[in-house]
Structures are given as C-alpha cells and as structure tokens.
Amino acid sequence: MHVVITGGLGFIGSNFIRAVLRDRPDWRVTNLDLLTYAGNPANLADLERDPRYRFVKGDIAEPADVARALEGGADAIVNFAAESHVDRSILSAEPFVRTNVVGTVQLLEAARRLGSCRVIHISTDEVYGALGPDDPPFTEATAVNPTSPYAASKAAADHLALAFARTHGQDIVITRCSNNYGPYQFPEKLIPLMITNAIEGKRLPVYGDGRQVRDWIHVEDHCAGVLAVLERGRAGEVYNFGARSERYNIDIVARIVSLLKVQRELVEHVVDRPAHDRRYAMDAAKAEQELGWRPARSFEQGLADTVRWYVEHEDWWRAVKDGSYRDFYRTWYEERGP
Ligand code: NAD
Ligand code: TYD
C-alpha cells in the first residue's frame, strides 16, 4: 500500500504519518508538503531515515508537484494540506482559496487521471457554521453554512470533492472533525498558545468573554478515525468526528493555568474575533456505528498529557516561536535537494 499524504509536516498530518508507519508496518508513505510557516521538518525528524518514508517538497496547487508525489502510482491520497488558521484567513483569504480550494481540485484531478486511487479529504466541523447553546450537535446531514473565510474555503473544497465523486464516480471520502489538540500543534492555536505563553509568563489573550464552545478531540483519536475511513469508509460519504467534549474556552485556559501553577492574572480578555462562531459540537454516531471507531482519551487526561508534552519539548516550541525552525528547515531540505 502506497499512500500519498499531503501536509504531513503540519500538526495533524505529522501525527497521522507517525501513526500509520507504527500501525501499518508494510505501508509506504510519500509526504507532499510545501513547508509553509506551519510545516516543520522537526515534527517528523524521527522518520528521516525510515526507508518507508519519502518526502517531496511541493505545492498541492501545482500539477507538476502533485505528479512528482504520485510517481509510480498511489493507492490513496490523504489530503491534510491546508491553510488552517481562522485568524489568518480574516487578515488575508487568498492563500486559503489557493491551497484549500485550487489545491484540492488539483489532487482530485490527479486521482482521476490515475484511475483507481482513493482520496480521503480532511475537512472540519467549521463548514457547518455556528450552533446556538441548545442546538443539537452537527450531523453529516446538517447544511453547510460557513462563516469565516477559512471555513468557506474548506466548504468549497468539500463541495468539489463530493461533486467529483458523483460526476466522475471517483472513490472519494470526506472527514469532518472538531478542534484537535496534542503534540506538535503550532502555537498560534488556542491550547498550545496558552500553554507556551503561560510557561513564558506572557499574557493569555482570551477573545471576548471566552464563553465560546469547542468540541475538543485528541489528535491521535482523530488520526485513528482517518485511518478507519481510509480502510473502511464508504465512497462518496462524509464522516463526522468529535469526542463529546464541549468546553468553554475560558475553562480550558483556567485549567492550563492551574496545571502549570501560573498566576491567574496572566489571563486577559481581548477584543473578540469578527464573526466568532459561538459553539461547535459534533455528532460522530455514524463513524462510531459504521467504522467501530471510538475516541480513547478523555479531555482532562488528554489536556494534562499535552501540557506535559509541551513542558518536556520546550526546544521544539521555542524554535517555532523564535522562528529558528525555519533554519532547521533550510539545512534539512538542502541536504535532500528538490
Ligand atoms: P497545519 O496548519 O498545522 O498544517 C498544514 C500543513 O500543510 C503544513 O505542513 C503546511 O506546510 C502544509 N501546506 C500548506 N499549504 C500547502 C500547499 N499548498 N501544498 C502542500 N502543503 C501545504 O494544519 P493542521 O491543523 O494539521 O490541519 C490539517 C488539516 O486538518 C487541514 O485540512 C485542516 O483544515 C483540518 N482540520 C484541522 C483541525 C484542527 O483542529 N487543527 C480540525 C479539523 C480539521
Ligand atoms: P483556534 O485554536 O484558533 O481554533 P478555531 O478558531 O478553529 O476553533 O481557537 C479556538 C477557540 O479559542 C476559538 O473560539 C478562538 C479562541 N481563541 C482565543 O480566545 N484566544 C486566542 O489567542 C486564540 C488563538 C483562540
């Protein structure tokens, strides 16, 4: 089995590649990643010499780069590559359209040319829009209604993926997952930003009243779900993933403050994000029933483990925060050539 994984030097993609090579020892993986600010070779430094792992630096929106990754054929493509941060999409939407929409189309077209290549397209709960406090969680039948430019670009890609499945009869499956947390998450996202700022004694910026709700899942539980979809998901279907762990942002920040034993005064309410979605929650019953998938970790355990991981991997996140991970990238990439 040869699987081409895109965005494999980012947070979820790197966790997925490590899990696949651990749990499916006879598979080969090609990682196609553009090494944007979010791509960090240190995330997979342990696999650099693994003969089952091949890295291709390239852009999913460039057909020639996609062709290089698919050289010799592929049984499946798992598309994690994306611009993934809502706040960046508010500042500038264009890179989100290029990677998330145009890039996804290039992968769908390349898979179509290959003939028998399964595509797993990784999407997000954010395509469904926001829930009110008493609304039931999103199901796969919930209408797509994105609010941020990030979510809109992901929704556009989802529509295209389903349209290719119907129009061309391609083997394409979509996963939509809630907010992930865990090792190797870029410290621009809520949980790693708060942990690392707290360790550094910096302020902890909570948007608005902090009473927004996200449904948190540990990245390894999400990766197990993606592997189940890759192996057993039905073509043309969407599968939701979540861990029934709805939490207020402010409560998560308070828990991090208490786990790290830092001063509560670091918490600072700042101006809210425009069009900030108030609540997300996922109904993952379809994945549980059809795929036999279940999240293995409670949020409290997963958060405590994650705080410990950042405490024990200070070199990793300090290099990201001070930008020196980019130098590591240059050395790493120049040694290998294009
Ligand atoms: P990330 O930002 O940590 O990583 C993205 C990776 O994609 C980076 O390695 C980057 O270099 C690469 N990339 C970006 N543009 C590229 C391009 N044009 N060509 C090739 N590679 C490119 O993202 P993440 O948090 O790991 O998210 C991965 C996927 O999961 C995304 O599709 C995201 O929408 C989805 N998702 C994320 C979450 C979450 O909580 N993080 C939740 C649900 C779904
Ligand atoms: P984030 O990790 O950016 O994920 P998303 O916006 O995709 O859900 O943010 C999670 C929640 O935390 C979201 O409600 C915004 C909020 N937030 C803050 O309050 N402060 C911050 O500094 C960040 C990055 C996020």
mmCIF file of C-alpha atoms and ligand atoms in Angstrom:
data_model
loop_
_atom_site.group_PDB
_atom_site.id
_atom_site.type_symbol
_atom_site.label_atom_id
_atom_site.label_comp_id
_atom_site.label_asym_id
_atom_site.label_seq_id
_atom_site.Cartn_x
_atom_site.Cartn_y
_atom_site.Cartn_z
ATOM 1 C CA MET A 1 0.000 0.000 0.000
ATOM 2 C CA HIS A 2 1.448 3.365 -1.072
ATOM 3 C CA VAL A 3 -0.306 6.370 0.471
ATOM 4 C CA VAL A 4 0.427 9.949 -0.551
ATOM 5 C CA ILE A 5 -0.206 12.210 2.426
ATOM 6 C CA THR A 6 -0.305 15.959 1.870
ATOM 7 C CA GLY A 7 0.507 18.492 4.588
ATOM 8 C CA GLY A 8 2.396 15.815 6.512
ATOM 9 C CA LEU A 9 4.787 18.269 8.173
ATOM 10 C CA GLY A 10 1.904 20.077 9.889
ATOM 11 C CA PHE A 11 0.215 19.207 13.157
ATOM 12 C CA ILE A 12 -2.328 16.502 12.266
ATOM 13 C CA GLY A 13 -0.534 15.217 9.147
ATOM 14 C CA SER A 14 2.698 14.515 11.068
ATOM 15 C CA ASN A 15 0.794 12.711 13.816
ATOM 16 C CA PHE A 16 -1.035 10.702 11.131
ATOM 17 C CA ILE A 17 2.146 9.661 9.290
ATOM 18 C CA ARG A 18 3.767 8.526 12.536
ATOM 19 C CA ALA A 19 0.635 6.537 13.474
ATOM 20 C CA VAL A 20 0.368 4.902 10.027
ATOM 21 C CA LEU A 21 4.008 3.781 9.930
ATOM 22 C CA ARG A 22 3.664 2.456 13.502
ATOM 23 C CA ASP A 23 0.363 0.591 12.955
ATOM 24 C CA ARG A 24 0.740 -0.473 9.291
ATOM 25 C CA PRO A 25 4.408 -1.527 9.079
ATOM 26 C CA ASP A 26 4.198 -2.734 5.463
ATOM 27 C CA TRP A 27 2.798 0.542 4.053
ATOM 28 C CA ARG A 28 4.841 3.190 2.242
ATOM 29 C CA VAL A 29 4.160 6.887 2.705
ATOM 30 C CA THR A 30 5.007 9.852 0.477
ATOM 31 C CA ASN A 31 4.611 13.207 2.191
ATOM 32 C CA LEU A 32 3.883 16.154 -0.158
ATOM 33 C CA ASP A 33 4.297 19.385 1.799
ATOM 34 C CA LEU A 34 5.048 22.951 0.739
ATOM 35 C CA LEU A 35 6.753 23.829 4.035
ATOM 36 C CA THR A 36 4.701 26.930 4.666
ATOM 37 C CA TYR A 37 5.119 28.639 8.064
ATOM 38 C CA ALA A 38 3.065 25.701 9.511
ATOM 39 C CA GLY A 39 5.234 22.932 8.039
ATOM 40 C CA ASN A 40 8.090 21.900 10.314
ATOM 41 C CA PRO A 41 10.534 19.050 9.470
ATOM 42 C CA ALA A 42 11.237 18.679 13.196
ATOM 43 C CA ASN A 43 7.726 17.214 13.500
ATOM 44 C CA LEU A 44 8.934 14.057 11.721
ATOM 45 C CA ALA A 45 12.664 14.168 12.479
ATOM 46 C CA ASP A 46 12.391 10.611 13.886
ATOM 47 C CA LEU A 47 11.343 9.257 10.452
ATOM 48 C CA GLU A 48 14.039 10.937 8.323
ATOM 49 C CA ARG A 49 15.908 7.680 7.760
ATOM 50 C CA ASP A 50 12.924 5.343 7.555
ATOM 51 C CA PRO A 51 13.014 3.663 4.092
ATOM 52 C CA ARG A 52 9.195 3.517 4.061
ATOM 53 C CA TYR A 53 9.019 7.328 4.177
ATOM 54 C CA ARG A 54 9.625 9.708 1.255
ATOM 55 C CA PHE A 55 9.379 13.495 1.394
ATOM 56 C CA VAL A 56 8.504 15.634 -1.632
ATOM 57 C CA LYS A 57 8.621 19.387 -1.221
ATOM 58 C CA GLY A 58 5.829 20.814 -3.302
ATOM 59 C CA ASP A 59 2.529 22.588 -3.652
ATOM 60 C CA ILE A 60 -0.758 20.699 -3.962
ATOM 61 C CA ALA A 61 -1.957 23.523 -6.235
ATOM 62 C CA GLU A 62 0.877 22.845 -8.737
ATOM 63 C CA PRO A 63 0.127 19.868 -11.028
ATOM 64 C CA ALA A 64 3.848 19.154 -11.612
ATOM 65 C CA ASP A 65 4.472 18.875 -7.850
ATOM 66 C CA VAL A 66 1.466 16.603 -7.416
ATOM 67 C CA ALA A 67 2.702 14.435 -10.311
ATOM 68 C CA ARG A 68 6.116 14.059 -8.618
ATOM 69 C CA ALA A 69 4.470 12.850 -5.416
ATOM 70 C CA LEU A 70 2.324 10.380 -7.370
ATOM 71 C CA GLU A 71 5.237 8.988 -9.421
ATOM 72 C CA GLY A 72 4.926 5.207 -9.654
ATOM 73 C CA GLY A 73 1.245 5.389 -8.669
ATOM 74 C CA ALA A 74 -0.578 5.531 -5.367
ATOM 75 C CA ASP A 75 -3.348 3.522 -3.758
ATOM 76 C CA ALA A 76 -4.652 6.521 -1.847
ATOM 77 C CA ILE A 77 -4.204 10.245 -1.236
ATOM 78 C CA VAL A 78 -4.986 11.676 2.205
ATOM 79 C CA ASN A 79 -5.270 15.450 1.925
ATOM 80 C CA PHE A 80 -4.320 17.276 5.125
ATOM 81 C CA ALA A 81 -2.568 20.173 3.345
ATOM 82 C CA ALA A 82 -4.326 23.441 4.087
ATOM 83 C CA GLU A 83 -4.113 26.933 5.368
ATOM 84 C CA SER A 84 -5.724 26.176 8.708
ATOM 85 C CA HIS A 85 -5.936 29.237 10.954
ATOM 86 C CA VAL A 86 -9.162 31.283 11.087
ATOM 87 C CA ASP A 87 -7.420 34.466 12.273
ATOM 88 C CA ARG A 88 -5.017 34.387 9.297
ATOM 89 C CA SER A 89 -7.963 33.915 6.903
ATOM 90 C CA ILE A 90 -9.506 37.095 8.304
ATOM 91 C CA LEU A 91 -6.286 39.010 7.549
ATOM 92 C CA SER A 92 -5.914 37.554 4.022
ATOM 93 C CA ALA A 93 -8.181 34.993 2.356
ATOM 94 C CA GLU A 94 -6.296 34.467 -0.920
ATOM 95 C CA PRO A 95 -3.817 31.790 0.277
ATOM 96 C CA PHE A 96 -6.804 29.866 1.684
ATOM 97 C CA VAL A 97 -8.523 29.827 -1.697
ATOM 98 C CA ARG A 98 -5.331 28.792 -3.474
ATOM 99 C CA THR A 99 -4.368 25.893 -1.215
ATOM 100 C CA ASN A 100 -7.695 24.757 0.200
ATOM 101 C CA VAL A 101 -9.790 25.086 -2.984
ATOM 102 C CA VAL A 102 -7.439 25.079 -6.012
ATOM 103 C CA GLY A 103 -5.058 22.626 -4.339
ATOM 104 C CA THR A 104 -7.852 20.185 -3.534
ATOM 105 C CA VAL A 105 -9.079 20.330 -7.141
ATOM 106 C CA GLN A 106 -5.573 19.544 -8.431
ATOM 107 C CA LEU A 107 -5.443 16.457 -6.183
ATOM 108 C CA LEU A 108 -8.918 15.335 -7.300
ATOM 109 C CA GLU A 109 -7.918 15.731 -10.962
ATOM 110 C CA ALA A 110 -4.658 13.843 -10.416
ATOM 111 C CA ALA A 111 -6.513 10.985 -8.699
ATOM 112 C CA ARG A 112 -8.976 10.903 -11.592
ATOM 113 C CA ARG A 113 -6.110 10.517 -14.066
ATOM 114 C CA LEU A 114 -4.626 7.679 -12.001
ATOM 115 C CA GLY A 115 -7.896 5.760 -12.203
ATOM 116 C CA SER A 116 -8.063 3.685 -9.039
ATOM 117 C CA CYS A 117 -6.841 5.996 -6.318
ATOM 118 C CA ARG A 118 -8.929 6.546 -3.188
ATOM 119 C CA VAL A 119 -8.998 10.149 -1.915
ATOM 120 C CA ILE A 120 -9.616 10.962 1.748
ATOM 121 C CA HIS A 121 -10.252 14.675 2.021
ATOM 122 C CA ILE A 122 -9.746 16.056 5.532
ATOM 123 C CA SER A 123 -12.313 18.718 6.360
ATOM 124 C CA THR A 124 -13.607 20.372 9.508
ATOM 125 C CA ASP A 125 -16.705 20.924 11.653
ATOM 126 C CA GLU A 126 -16.331 24.635 10.864
ATOM 127 C CA VAL A 127 -18.010 24.118 7.452
ATOM 128 C CA TYR A 128 -21.338 23.732 9.309
ATOM 129 C CA GLY A 129 -21.208 27.237 10.849
ATOM 130 C CA ALA A 130 -22.127 28.050 14.457
ATOM 131 C CA LEU A 131 -24.593 26.393 16.867
ATOM 132 C CA GLY A 132 -26.782 28.080 19.475
ATOM 133 C CA PRO A 133 -26.426 26.935 23.103
ATOM 134 C CA ASP A 134 -29.335 24.440 22.916
ATOM 135 C CA ASP A 135 -28.957 23.202 19.337
ATOM 136 C CA PRO A 136 -28.232 19.507 18.754
ATOM 137 C CA PRO A 137 -24.691 18.706 17.511
ATOM 138 C CA PHE A 138 -23.909 18.768 13.776
ATOM 139 C CA THR A 139 -24.639 15.565 11.852
ATOM 140 C CA GLU A 140 -23.455 14.771 8.325
ATOM 141 C CA ALA A 141 -26.929 15.910 7.146
ATOM 142 C CA THR A 142 -26.530 19.411 8.624
ATOM 143 C CA ALA A 143 -26.435 22.039 5.857
ATOM 144 C CA VAL A 144 -23.029 23.565 5.199
ATOM 145 C CA ASN A 145 -23.097 27.234 6.322
ATOM 146 C CA PRO A 146 -19.545 28.559 6.866
ATOM 147 C CA THR A 147 -18.854 31.958 8.438
ATOM 148 C CA SER A 148 -15.063 32.540 8.290
ATOM 149 C CA PRO A 149 -13.042 32.699 5.041
ATOM 150 C CA TYR A 150 -11.170 29.592 6.293
ATOM 151 C CA ALA A 151 -14.407 27.643 6.773
ATOM 152 C CA ALA A 152 -15.768 28.895 3.430
ATOM 153 C CA SER A 153 -12.647 27.657 1.601
ATOM 154 C CA LYS A 154 -12.957 24.244 3.289
ATOM 155 C CA ALA A 155 -16.676 24.081 2.418
ATOM 156 C CA ALA A 156 -15.898 24.906 -1.223
ATOM 157 C CA ALA A 157 -13.371 22.054 -1.322
ATOM 158 C CA ASP A 158 -15.908 19.678 0.242
ATOM 159 C CA HIS A 159 -18.499 20.561 -2.407
ATOM 160 C CA LEU A 160 -15.935 19.937 -5.152
ATOM 161 C CA ALA A 161 -14.873 16.603 -3.645
ATOM 162 C CA LEU A 162 -18.486 15.379 -3.475
ATOM 163 C CA ALA A 163 -19.157 16.706 -6.991
ATOM 164 C CA PHE A 164 -16.133 14.787 -8.365
ATOM 165 C CA ALA A 165 -17.340 11.628 -6.601
ATOM 166 C CA ARG A 166 -20.778 11.945 -8.193
ATOM 167 C CA THR A 167 -19.766 13.230 -11.619
ATOM 168 C CA HIS A 168 -16.764 11.012 -12.263
ATOM 169 C CA GLY A 169 -17.644 8.079 -9.984
ATOM 170 C CA GLN A 170 -14.362 8.618 -8.096
ATOM 171 C CA ASP A 171 -13.635 6.910 -4.778
ATOM 172 C CA ILE A 172 -13.622 9.969 -2.515
ATOM 173 C CA VAL A 173 -14.495 10.206 1.197
ATOM 174 C CA ILE A 174 -14.649 13.317 3.402
ATOM 175 C CA THR A 175 -13.904 13.507 7.132
ATOM 176 C CA ARG A 176 -15.064 16.465 9.218
ATOM 177 C CA CYS A 177 -13.505 16.721 12.645
ATOM 178 C CA SER A 178 -13.856 19.036 15.615
ATOM 179 C CA ASN A 179 -10.979 21.006 17.211
ATOM 180 C CA ASN A 180 -7.832 18.901 17.671
ATOM 181 C CA TYR A 181 -5.180 19.293 20.371
ATOM 182 C CA GLY A 182 -1.995 17.362 21.205
ATOM 183 C CA PRO A 183 1.747 17.206 20.402
ATOM 184 C CA TYR A 184 3.256 19.288 17.565
ATOM 185 C CA GLN A 185 0.377 21.788 17.262
ATOM 186 C CA PHE A 186 1.596 25.166 16.015
ATOM 187 C CA PRO A 187 1.453 27.657 18.908
ATOM 188 C CA GLU A 188 -0.933 30.005 17.112
ATOM 189 C CA LYS A 189 -3.913 27.803 18.080
ATOM 190 C CA LEU A 190 -5.665 28.186 21.444
ATOM 191 C CA ILE A 191 -4.238 25.301 23.519
ATOM 192 C CA PRO A 192 -0.524 25.414 22.537
ATOM 193 C CA LEU A 193 -0.550 29.228 22.545
ATOM 194 C CA MET A 194 -1.910 29.310 26.100
ATOM 195 C CA ILE A 195 0.452 26.570 27.360
ATOM 196 C CA THR A 196 3.587 28.140 25.881
ATOM 197 C CA ASN A 197 2.625 31.719 26.825
ATOM 198 C CA ALA A 198 1.933 30.555 30.382
ATOM 199 C CA ILE A 199 5.364 28.888 30.609
ATOM 200 C CA GLU A 200 6.941 32.092 29.276
ATOM 201 C CA GLY A 201 4.978 34.243 31.761
ATOM 202 C CA LYS A 202 3.258 36.064 28.875
ATOM 203 C CA ARG A 203 -0.377 37.203 28.850
ATOM 204 C CA LEU A 204 -3.081 34.707 27.882
ATOM 205 C CA PRO A 205 -5.328 36.522 25.367
ATOM 206 C CA VAL A 206 -8.943 35.282 25.608
ATOM 207 C CA TYR A 207 -11.150 36.573 22.802
ATOM 208 C CA GLY A 208 -14.291 38.364 24.056
ATOM 209 C CA ASP A 209 -15.994 36.797 27.066
ATOM 210 C CA GLY A 210 -14.297 33.408 26.498
ATOM 211 C CA ARG A 211 -17.698 31.670 26.611
ATOM 212 C CA GLN A 212 -17.274 30.207 23.101
ATOM 213 C CA VAL A 213 -17.572 26.423 22.986
ATOM 214 C CA ARG A 214 -15.440 23.975 21.006
ATOM 215 C CA ASP A 215 -15.737 20.144 20.990
ATOM 216 C CA TRP A 216 -12.155 19.001 21.652
ATOM 217 C CA ILE A 217 -10.583 15.764 20.411
ATOM 218 C CA HIS A 218 -7.053 14.458 20.929
ATOM 219 C CA VAL A 219 -5.147 14.358 17.629
ATOM 220 C CA GLU A 220 -4.394 10.624 17.996
ATOM 221 C CA ASP A 221 -8.131 9.861 18.247
ATOM 222 C CA HIS A 222 -8.718 11.899 15.089
ATOM 223 C CA CYS A 223 -5.881 10.067 13.300
ATOM 224 C CA ALA A 224 -7.378 6.683 14.265
ATOM 225 C CA GLY A 225 -10.647 7.866 12.704
ATOM 226 C CA VAL A 226 -8.938 8.912 9.459
ATOM 227 C CA LEU A 227 -7.209 5.517 9.224
ATOM 228 C CA ALA A 228 -10.578 3.777 9.764
ATOM 229 C CA VAL A 229 -12.108 5.873 6.969
ATOM 230 C CA LEU A 230 -9.168 5.151 4.669
ATOM 231 C CA GLU A 231 -9.619 1.407 5.206
ATOM 232 C CA ARG A 232 -13.378 1.057 5.671
ATOM 233 C CA GLY A 233 -15.189 4.303 4.799
ATOM 234 C CA ARG A 234 -17.790 4.185 2.044
ATOM 235 C CA ALA A 235 -17.049 6.105 -1.167
ATOM 236 C CA GLY A 236 -18.972 9.360 -1.617
ATOM 237 C CA GLU A 237 -19.734 9.661 2.125
ATOM 238 C CA VAL A 238 -18.960 12.212 4.823
ATOM 239 C CA TYR A 239 -17.921 11.102 8.342
ATOM 240 C CA ASN A 240 -18.032 13.437 11.341
ATOM 241 C CA PHE A 241 -15.516 13.044 14.177
ATOM 242 C CA GLY A 242 -15.698 14.537 17.662
ATOM 243 C CA ALA A 243 -15.247 13.373 21.238
ATOM 244 C CA ARG A 244 -18.344 14.761 23.019
ATOM 245 C CA SER A 245 -16.008 17.121 24.886
ATOM 246 C CA GLU A 246 -17.601 20.533 24.658
ATOM 247 C CA ARG A 247 -15.737 23.070 26.768
ATOM 248 C CA TYR A 248 -15.786 26.857 27.184
ATOM 249 C CA ASN A 249 -12.512 28.476 26.069
ATOM 250 C CA ILE A 250 -12.217 30.277 29.397
ATOM 251 C CA ASP A 251 -12.448 26.981 31.316
ATOM 252 C CA ILE A 252 -9.660 25.467 29.209
ATOM 253 C CA VAL A 253 -7.427 28.465 29.879
ATOM 254 C CA ALA A 254 -8.204 28.222 33.611
ATOM 255 C CA ARG A 255 -7.297 24.519 33.583
ATOM 256 C CA ILE A 256 -3.955 25.245 31.847
ATOM 257 C CA VAL A 257 -3.231 27.982 34.410
ATOM 258 C CA SER A 258 -3.896 25.524 37.200
ATOM 259 C CA LEU A 259 -1.915 22.605 35.638
ATOM 260 C CA LEU A 260 1.108 24.891 35.149
ATOM 261 C CA LYS A 261 0.588 26.652 38.504
ATOM 262 C CA VAL A 262 0.948 30.138 36.999
ATOM 263 C CA GLN A 263 -0.807 33.341 38.079
ATOM 264 C CA ARG A 264 -4.453 33.794 37.038
ATOM 265 C CA GLU A 265 -3.613 37.461 36.381
ATOM 266 C CA LEU A 266 -1.939 36.396 33.102
ATOM 267 C CA VAL A 267 -5.441 35.849 31.657
ATOM 268 C CA GLU A 268 -6.501 38.914 29.696
ATOM 269 C CA HIS A 269 -9.784 39.383 27.837
ATOM 270 C CA VAL A 270 -9.026 41.000 24.463
ATOM 271 C CA VAL A 271 -11.131 42.214 21.543
ATOM 272 C CA ASP A 272 -13.240 39.435 20.025
ATOM 273 C CA ARG A 273 -12.624 37.784 16.636
ATOM 274 C CA PRO A 274 -15.036 39.153 13.951
ATOM 275 C CA ALA A 275 -17.969 36.787 13.286
ATOM 276 C CA HIS A 276 -16.631 34.493 16.018
ATOM 277 C CA ASP A 277 -18.560 31.190 15.899
ATOM 278 C CA ARG A 278 -20.096 30.747 19.336
ATOM 279 C CA ARG A 279 -20.322 26.972 19.504
ATOM 280 C CA TYR A 280 -19.323 23.826 17.582
ATOM 281 C CA ALA A 281 -20.375 20.286 18.560
ATOM 282 C CA MET A 282 -20.164 17.067 16.555
ATOM 283 C CA ASP A 283 -22.404 14.013 16.386
ATOM 284 C CA ALA A 284 -19.975 11.191 15.492
ATOM 285 C CA ALA A 285 -22.556 8.372 15.708
ATOM 286 C CA LYS A 286 -22.112 7.430 12.026
ATOM 287 C CA ALA A 287 -18.345 6.855 12.415
ATOM 288 C CA GLU A 288 -18.910 5.002 15.682
ATOM 289 C CA GLN A 289 -21.563 2.692 14.232
ATOM 290 C CA GLU A 290 -20.165 2.100 10.734
ATOM 291 C CA LEU A 291 -16.442 2.079 11.475
ATOM 292 C CA GLY A 292 -16.405 0.864 15.081
ATOM 293 C CA TRP A 293 -14.335 3.942 15.945
ATOM 294 C CA ARG A 294 -14.312 5.455 19.460
ATOM 295 C CA PRO A 295 -12.183 8.233 20.958
ATOM 296 C CA ALA A 296 -9.841 6.662 23.509
ATOM 297 C CA ARG A 297 -8.943 9.708 25.645
ATOM 298 C CA SER A 298 -10.932 11.926 27.984
ATOM 299 C CA PHE A 299 -10.323 15.639 27.520
ATOM 300 C CA GLU A 300 -8.982 16.062 31.051
ATOM 301 C CA GLN A 301 -6.407 13.278 30.574
ATOM 302 C CA GLY A 302 -5.533 14.448 27.045
ATOM 303 C CA LEU A 303 -5.055 18.056 28.160
ATOM 304 C CA ALA A 304 -2.839 17.038 31.091
ATOM 305 C CA ASP A 305 -0.750 14.834 28.736
ATOM 306 C CA THR A 306 -0.491 17.693 26.232
ATOM 307 C CA VAL A 307 0.617 20.211 28.856
ATOM 308 C CA ARG A 308 3.303 17.710 29.919
ATOM 309 C CA TRP A 309 4.387 17.221 26.283
ATOM 310 C CA TYR A 310 4.939 20.984 25.840
ATOM 311 C CA VAL A 311 6.796 21.180 29.176
ATOM 312 C CA GLU A 312 9.071 18.328 28.036
ATOM 313 C CA HIS A 313 9.523 19.647 24.446
ATOM 314 C CA GLU A 314 10.484 23.226 25.139
ATOM 315 C CA ASP A 315 13.195 23.125 22.415
ATOM 316 C CA TRP A 316 10.531 22.281 19.806
ATOM 317 C CA TRP A 317 8.153 25.137 20.574
ATOM 318 C CA ARG A 318 10.806 27.719 21.411
ATOM 319 C CA ALA A 319 12.328 27.153 17.927
ATOM 320 C CA VAL A 320 8.867 27.637 16.405
ATOM 321 C CA LYS A 321 8.136 30.778 18.394
ATOM 322 C CA ASP A 322 11.502 32.425 17.694
ATOM 323 C CA GLY A 323 11.431 31.394 14.011
ATOM 324 C CA SER A 324 14.627 29.315 14.119
ATOM 325 C CA TYR A 325 12.713 26.225 12.940
ATOM 326 C CA ARG A 326 12.951 27.835 9.508
ATOM 327 C CA ASP A 327 16.777 27.489 9.641
ATOM 328 C CA PHE A 328 16.406 23.840 10.565
ATOM 329 C CA TYR A 329 14.206 23.517 7.500
ATOM 330 C CA ARG A 330 16.835 25.030 5.206
ATOM 331 C CA THR A 331 19.522 22.619 6.402
ATOM 332 C CA TRP A 332 17.169 19.677 6.248
ATOM 333 C CA TYR A 333 15.896 20.455 2.778
ATOM 334 C CA GLU A 334 19.192 21.485 1.182
ATOM 335 C CA GLU A 335 20.688 18.138 2.188
ATOM 336 C CA ARG A 336 17.999 16.372 0.180
ATOM 337 C CA GLY A 337 17.553 18.530 -2.905
ATOM 338 C CA PRO A 338 14.207 19.079 -4.650
HETATM 339 P P1 NAD B 1 -1.351 22.861 9.937
HETATM 340 O O1 NAD B 1 -1.561 24.294 9.598
HETATM 341 O O2 NAD B 1 -0.666 22.501 11.213
HETATM 342 O O3 NAD B 1 -0.516 22.137 8.773
HETATM 343 C C1 NAD B 1 -0.783 22.353 7.423
HETATM 344 C C2 NAD B 1 0.339 21.693 6.609
HETATM 345 O O4 NAD B 1 0.018 21.826 5.211
HETATM 346 C C3 NAD B 1 1.716 22.330 6.800
HETATM 347 O O5 NAD B 1 2.709 21.317 6.926
HETATM 348 C C4 NAD B 1 1.924 23.132 5.520
HETATM 349 O O6 NAD B 1 3.295 23.267 5.168
HETATM 350 C C5 NAD B 1 1.153 22.295 4.518
HETATM 351 N N1 NAD B 1 0.692 23.062 3.352
HETATM 352 C C6 NAD B 1 0.049 24.257 3.361
HETATM 353 N N2 NAD B 1 -0.207 24.655 2.105
HETATM 354 C C7 NAD B 1 0.258 23.687 1.276
HETATM 355 C C8 NAD B 1 0.283 23.511 -0.137
HETATM 356 N N3 NAD B 1 -0.239 24.433 -0.967
HETATM 357 N N4 NAD B 1 0.831 22.375 -0.640
HETATM 358 C C9 NAD B 1 1.378 21.436 0.181
HETATM 359 N N5 NAD B 1 1.396 21.570 1.530
HETATM 360 C C10 NAD B 1 0.842 22.676 2.070
HETATM 361 O O7 NAD B 1 -2.800 22.198 9.856
HETATM 362 P P2 NAD B 1 -3.462 21.078 10.782
HETATM 363 O O8 NAD B 1 -4.009 21.724 11.999
HETATM 364 O O9 NAD B 1 -2.564 19.922 10.884
HETATM 365 O O10 NAD B 1 -4.728 20.690 9.875
HETATM 366 C C11 NAD B 1 -4.610 19.684 8.875
HETATM 367 C C12 NAD B 1 -5.954 19.519 8.186
HETATM 368 O O11 NAD B 1 -6.955 19.167 9.128
HETATM 369 C C13 NAD B 1 -6.448 20.790 7.494
HETATM 370 O O12 NAD B 1 -7.043 20.415 6.273
HETATM 371 C C14 NAD B 1 -7.484 21.350 8.441
HETATM 372 O O13 NAD B 1 -8.477 22.060 7.741
HETATM 373 C C15 NAD B 1 -8.045 20.065 9.041
HETATM 374 N N6 NAD B 1 -8.610 20.173 10.402
HETATM 375 C C16 NAD B 1 -7.857 20.728 11.391
HETATM 376 C C17 NAD B 1 -8.390 20.774 12.682
HETATM 377 C C18 NAD B 1 -7.583 21.341 13.838
HETATM 378 O O14 NAD B 1 -8.108 21.462 14.949
HETATM 379 N N7 NAD B 1 -6.301 21.657 13.654
HETATM 380 C C19 NAD B 1 -9.686 20.290 12.943
HETATM 381 C C20 NAD B 1 -10.401 19.725 11.879
HETATM 382 C C21 NAD B 1 -9.863 19.666 10.622
HETATM 383 P P1 TYD B 2 -8.416 28.210 17.430
HETATM 384 O O1 TYD B 2 -7.451 27.328 18.156
HETATM 385 O O2 TYD B 2 -7.894 29.324 16.593
HETATM 386 O O3 TYD B 2 -9.388 27.258 16.617
HETATM 387 P P2 TYD B 2 -10.780 27.613 15.832
HETATM 388 O O4 TYD B 2 -10.928 29.073 15.723
HETATM 389 O O5 TYD B 2 -10.520 26.966 14.518
HETATM 390 O O6 TYD B 2 -11.861 26.963 16.640
HETATM 391 O O7 TYD B 2 -9.362 28.863 18.521
HETATM 392 C C1 TYD B 2 -10.147 28.059 19.409
HETATM 393 C C2 TYD B 2 -11.034 28.986 20.205
HETATM 394 O O8 TYD B 2 -10.194 29.792 21.047
HETATM 395 C C3 TYD B 2 -11.812 29.958 19.350
HETATM 396 O O9 TYD B 2 -13.088 30.173 19.958
HETATM 397 C C4 TYD B 2 -10.999 31.240 19.393
HETATM 398 C C5 TYD B 2 -10.374 31.185 20.763
HETATM 399 N N1 TYD B 2 -9.052 31.843 20.908
HETATM 400 C C6 TYD B 2 -8.828 32.760 21.930
HETATM 401 O O10 TYD B 2 -9.725 33.079 22.746
HETATM 402 N N2 TYD B 2 -7.585 33.328 22.040
HETATM 403 C C7 TYD B 2 -6.568 33.026 21.167
HETATM 404 O O11 TYD B 2 -5.460 33.609 21.299
HETATM 405 C C8 TYD B 2 -6.812 32.071 20.135
HETATM 406 C C9 TYD B 2 -5.724 31.700 19.153
HETATM 407 C C10 TYD B 2 -8.073 31.495 20.054
#
